[in-house]
Tab-separated table of C-alpha atoms in Angstrom:
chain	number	residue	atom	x	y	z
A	1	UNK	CA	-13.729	9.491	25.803
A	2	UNK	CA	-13.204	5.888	23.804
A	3	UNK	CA	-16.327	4.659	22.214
A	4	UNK	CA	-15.930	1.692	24.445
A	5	UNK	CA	-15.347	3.435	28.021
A	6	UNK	CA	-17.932	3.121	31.027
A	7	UNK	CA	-19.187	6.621	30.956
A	8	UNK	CA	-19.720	8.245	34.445
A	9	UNK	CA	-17.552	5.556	36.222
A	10	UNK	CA	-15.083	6.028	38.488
A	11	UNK	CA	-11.408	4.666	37.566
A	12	UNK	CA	-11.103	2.896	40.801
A	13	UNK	CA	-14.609	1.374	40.411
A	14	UNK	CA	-13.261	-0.855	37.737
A	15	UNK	CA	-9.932	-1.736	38.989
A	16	UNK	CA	-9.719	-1.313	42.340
A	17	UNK	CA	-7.487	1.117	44.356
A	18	UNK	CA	-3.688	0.395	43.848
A	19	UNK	CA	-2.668	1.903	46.816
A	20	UNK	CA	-3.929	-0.918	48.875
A	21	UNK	CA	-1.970	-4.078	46.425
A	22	UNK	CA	1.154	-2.863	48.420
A	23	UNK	CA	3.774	-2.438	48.833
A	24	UNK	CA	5.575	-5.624	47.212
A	25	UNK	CA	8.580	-7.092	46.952
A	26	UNK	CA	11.280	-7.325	44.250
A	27	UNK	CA	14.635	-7.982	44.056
A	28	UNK	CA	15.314	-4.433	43.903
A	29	UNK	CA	13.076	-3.280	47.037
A	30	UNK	CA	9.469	-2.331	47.575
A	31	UNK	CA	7.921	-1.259	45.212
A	32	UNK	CA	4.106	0.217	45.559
A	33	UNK	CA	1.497	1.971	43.174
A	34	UNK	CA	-0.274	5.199	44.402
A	35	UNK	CA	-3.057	6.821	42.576
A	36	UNK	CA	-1.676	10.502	41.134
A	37	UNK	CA	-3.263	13.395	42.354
A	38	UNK	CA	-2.933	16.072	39.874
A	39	UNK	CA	-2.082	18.839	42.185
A	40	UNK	CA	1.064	16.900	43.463
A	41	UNK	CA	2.383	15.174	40.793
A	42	UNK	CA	1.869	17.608	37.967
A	43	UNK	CA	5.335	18.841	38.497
A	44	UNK	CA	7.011	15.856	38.321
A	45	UNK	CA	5.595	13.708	35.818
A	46	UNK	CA	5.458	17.088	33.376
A	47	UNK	CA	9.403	16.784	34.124
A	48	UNK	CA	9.182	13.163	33.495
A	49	UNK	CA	7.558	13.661	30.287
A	50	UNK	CA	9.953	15.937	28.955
A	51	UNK	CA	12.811	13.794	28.905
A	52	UNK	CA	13.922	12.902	25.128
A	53	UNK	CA	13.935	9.430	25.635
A	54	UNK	CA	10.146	9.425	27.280
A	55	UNK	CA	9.323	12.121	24.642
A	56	UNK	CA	9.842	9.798	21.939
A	57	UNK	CA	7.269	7.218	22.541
A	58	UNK	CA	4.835	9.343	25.085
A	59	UNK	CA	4.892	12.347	23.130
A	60	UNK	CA	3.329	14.470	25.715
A	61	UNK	CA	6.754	16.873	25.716
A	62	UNK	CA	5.759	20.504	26.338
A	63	UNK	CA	4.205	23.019	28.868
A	64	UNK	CA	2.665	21.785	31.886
A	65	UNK	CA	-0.449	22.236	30.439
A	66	UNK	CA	-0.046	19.692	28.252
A	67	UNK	CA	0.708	16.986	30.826
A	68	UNK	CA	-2.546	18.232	32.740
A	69	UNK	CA	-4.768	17.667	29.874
A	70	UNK	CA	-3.345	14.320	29.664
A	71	UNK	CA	-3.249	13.359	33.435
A	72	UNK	CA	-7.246	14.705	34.067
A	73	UNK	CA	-8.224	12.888	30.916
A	74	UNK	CA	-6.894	10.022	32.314
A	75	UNK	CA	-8.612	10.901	35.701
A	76	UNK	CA	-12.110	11.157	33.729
A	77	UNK	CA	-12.580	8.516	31.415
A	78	UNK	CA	-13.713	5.762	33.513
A	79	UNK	CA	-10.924	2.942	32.313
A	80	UNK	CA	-7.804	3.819	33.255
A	81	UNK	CA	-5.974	4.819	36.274
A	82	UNK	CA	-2.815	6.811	36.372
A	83	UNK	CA	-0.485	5.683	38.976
A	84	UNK	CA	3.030	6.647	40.607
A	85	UNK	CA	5.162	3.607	40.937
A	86	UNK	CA	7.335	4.130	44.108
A	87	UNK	CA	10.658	1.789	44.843
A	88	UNK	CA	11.629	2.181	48.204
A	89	UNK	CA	9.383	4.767	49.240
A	90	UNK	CA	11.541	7.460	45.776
A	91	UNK	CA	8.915	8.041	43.104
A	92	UNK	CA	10.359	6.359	40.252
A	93	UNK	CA	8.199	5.336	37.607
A	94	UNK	CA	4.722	6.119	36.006
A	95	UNK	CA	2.068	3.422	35.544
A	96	UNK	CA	-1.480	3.986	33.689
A	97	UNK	CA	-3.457	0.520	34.358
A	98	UNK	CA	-6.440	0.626	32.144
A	99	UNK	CA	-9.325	-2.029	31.431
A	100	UNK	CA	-8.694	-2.794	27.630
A	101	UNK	CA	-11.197	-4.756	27.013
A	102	UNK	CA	-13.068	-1.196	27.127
A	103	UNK	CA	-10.243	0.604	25.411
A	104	UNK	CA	-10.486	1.271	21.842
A	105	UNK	CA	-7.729	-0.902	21.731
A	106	UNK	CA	-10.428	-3.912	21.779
A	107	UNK	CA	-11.084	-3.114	18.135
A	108	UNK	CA	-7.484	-4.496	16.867
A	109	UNK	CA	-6.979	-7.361	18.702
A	110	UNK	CA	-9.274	-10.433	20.486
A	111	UNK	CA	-10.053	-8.948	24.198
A	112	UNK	CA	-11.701	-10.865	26.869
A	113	UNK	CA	-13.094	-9.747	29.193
A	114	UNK	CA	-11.701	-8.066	32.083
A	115	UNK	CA	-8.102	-7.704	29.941
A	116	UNK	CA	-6.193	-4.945	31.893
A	117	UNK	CA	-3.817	-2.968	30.125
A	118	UNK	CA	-0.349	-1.125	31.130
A	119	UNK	CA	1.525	2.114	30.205
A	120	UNK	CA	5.097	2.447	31.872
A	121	UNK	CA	7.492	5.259	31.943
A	122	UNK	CA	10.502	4.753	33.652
A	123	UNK	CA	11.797	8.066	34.600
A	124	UNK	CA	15.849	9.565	34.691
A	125	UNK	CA	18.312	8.179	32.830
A	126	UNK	CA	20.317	6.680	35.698
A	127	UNK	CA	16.649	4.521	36.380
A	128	UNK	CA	16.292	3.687	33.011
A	129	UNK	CA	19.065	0.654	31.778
A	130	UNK	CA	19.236	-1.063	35.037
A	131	UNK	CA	16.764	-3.808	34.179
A	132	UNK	CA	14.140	-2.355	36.428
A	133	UNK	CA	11.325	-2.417	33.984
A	134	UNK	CA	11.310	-6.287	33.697
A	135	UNK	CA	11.300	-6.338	37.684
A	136	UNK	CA	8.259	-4.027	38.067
A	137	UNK	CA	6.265	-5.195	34.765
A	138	UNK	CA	6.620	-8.751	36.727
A	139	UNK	CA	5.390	-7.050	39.812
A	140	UNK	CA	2.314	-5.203	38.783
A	141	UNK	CA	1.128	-8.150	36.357
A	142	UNK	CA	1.701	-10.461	39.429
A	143	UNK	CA	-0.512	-7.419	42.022
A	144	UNK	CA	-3.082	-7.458	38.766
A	145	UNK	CA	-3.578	-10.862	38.741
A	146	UNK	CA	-3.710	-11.525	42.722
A	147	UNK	CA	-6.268	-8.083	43.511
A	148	UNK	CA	-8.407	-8.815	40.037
A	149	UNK	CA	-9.495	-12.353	39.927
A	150	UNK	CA	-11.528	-11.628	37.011
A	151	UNK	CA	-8.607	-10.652	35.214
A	152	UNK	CA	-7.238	-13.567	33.048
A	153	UNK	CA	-4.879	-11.540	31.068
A	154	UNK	CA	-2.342	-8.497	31.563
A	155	UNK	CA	-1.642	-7.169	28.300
A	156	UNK	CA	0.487	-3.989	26.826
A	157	UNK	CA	0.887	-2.288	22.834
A	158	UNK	CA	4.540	-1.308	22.996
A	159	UNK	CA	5.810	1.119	20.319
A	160	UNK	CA	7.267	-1.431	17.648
A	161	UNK	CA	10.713	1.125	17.784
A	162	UNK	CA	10.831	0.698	21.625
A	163	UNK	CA	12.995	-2.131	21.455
A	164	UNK	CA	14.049	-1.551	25.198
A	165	UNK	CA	10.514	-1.877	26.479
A	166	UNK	CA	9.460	-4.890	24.499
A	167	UNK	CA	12.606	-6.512	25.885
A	168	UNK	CA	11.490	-5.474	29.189
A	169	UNK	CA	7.640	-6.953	28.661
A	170	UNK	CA	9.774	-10.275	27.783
A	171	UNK	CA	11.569	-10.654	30.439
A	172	UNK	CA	8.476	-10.163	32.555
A	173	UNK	CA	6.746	-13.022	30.799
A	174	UNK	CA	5.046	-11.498	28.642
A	175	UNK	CA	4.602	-12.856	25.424
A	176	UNK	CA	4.937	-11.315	21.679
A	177	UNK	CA	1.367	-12.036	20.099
A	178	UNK	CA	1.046	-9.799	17.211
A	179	UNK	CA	1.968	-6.857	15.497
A	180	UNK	CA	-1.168	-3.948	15.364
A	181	UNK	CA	-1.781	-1.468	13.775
A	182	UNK	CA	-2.899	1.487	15.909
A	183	UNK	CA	-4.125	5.189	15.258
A	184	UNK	CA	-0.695	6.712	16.610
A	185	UNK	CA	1.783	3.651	15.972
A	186	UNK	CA	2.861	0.184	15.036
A	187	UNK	CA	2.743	-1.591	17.956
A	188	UNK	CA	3.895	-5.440	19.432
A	189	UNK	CA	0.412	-6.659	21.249
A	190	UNK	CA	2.078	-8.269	24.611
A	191	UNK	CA	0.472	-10.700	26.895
A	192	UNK	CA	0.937	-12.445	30.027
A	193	UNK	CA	-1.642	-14.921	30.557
A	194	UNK	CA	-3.222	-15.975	34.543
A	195	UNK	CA	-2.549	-19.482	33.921
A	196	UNK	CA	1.431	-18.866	32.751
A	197	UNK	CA	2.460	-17.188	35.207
A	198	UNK	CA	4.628	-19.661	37.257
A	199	UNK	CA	5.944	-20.879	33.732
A	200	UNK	CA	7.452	-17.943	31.904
């Protein structure tokens, strides 16, 4: 657990339950968050994970096992809340929302509080290319920012090498703040701020 998690609290205690922000629209259909449940989704996002081009930057390739650790840490923590992101009903996409103003990643750059985080993986090759990770970025900052008024800012730590996903944070509105320097990677700090929203 992070130095700066809530220890003993539920995920959904600090952000809310995703499954009820939904479904929304986009311009390419509803799209809605569900919570993962390890014993369903194992499969699937251990698949997801294995890709090369999601292997590269989650670097969670390998057994199922693997995944599971990952997935039940999530679970456990207290910040963060793995998600499936379903468009049209097709599970497409996987989501980790996570309170980062209690996320060691408060120590490298100036949280407030309340600052929720985001993790996307866009899974399958035909998925990934289409512009679809500007659409839902957009989408869950937007469902963030309407089901957390607390929540000022929606921000992200790309890799630096991801080129594709920092384009995809920009064309979401999110802006490039800073470059950090984090345990695992260089990363581009992105933010998309409340009070910009109808703006960029």
């Amino acid at each position: 657990m992070g130095p700066l998690a809530v220890a003993g609290a539920a995920p959904t205690a600090l952000l809310g339950r995703p499954d009820g922000w939904g479904p929304t629209p986009t311009p390419a259909g509803a799209f809605h968050l569900i919570p993962v449940q390890v014993d369903r989704d194992l499969s699937r996002i251990g698949r997801w994970m294995n890709e090369p081009a999601v292997a590269a930057f989650w670097e969670l390739a390998g057994p199922r096992t693997v995944t599971e650790r990952h997935l039940r840490r999530q679970l456990t923590e207290g910040h963060s809340l793995p998600c499936l992101g379903l468009l049209e009903g097709a599970p497409m996409s996987y989501w980790e929302i996570y309170r980062a103003d209690l996320d060691p990643l408060a120590r490298h750059y100036p949280a407030r509080p309340h600052d929720t985080g985001i993790h996307l993986l866009i899974a399958g090759p035909d998925t990934r290319g289409r512009g679809l990770g500007g659409l839902l970025l957009r989408a869950v900052a937007d469902l963030l920012f309407d089901s957390r008024p607390a929540c000022s800012r929606v921000v992200a730590e790309p890799d630096l090498r991801n080129t594709p996903s920092i384009a995809a944070f920009l064309r979401a509105g999110f802006r490039f703040c800073a470059e950090l320097d984090l345990p695992a990677k260089r990363a581009g700090l992105m933010v998309r701020d409340r009070h910009l929203r109808e703006v960029l």
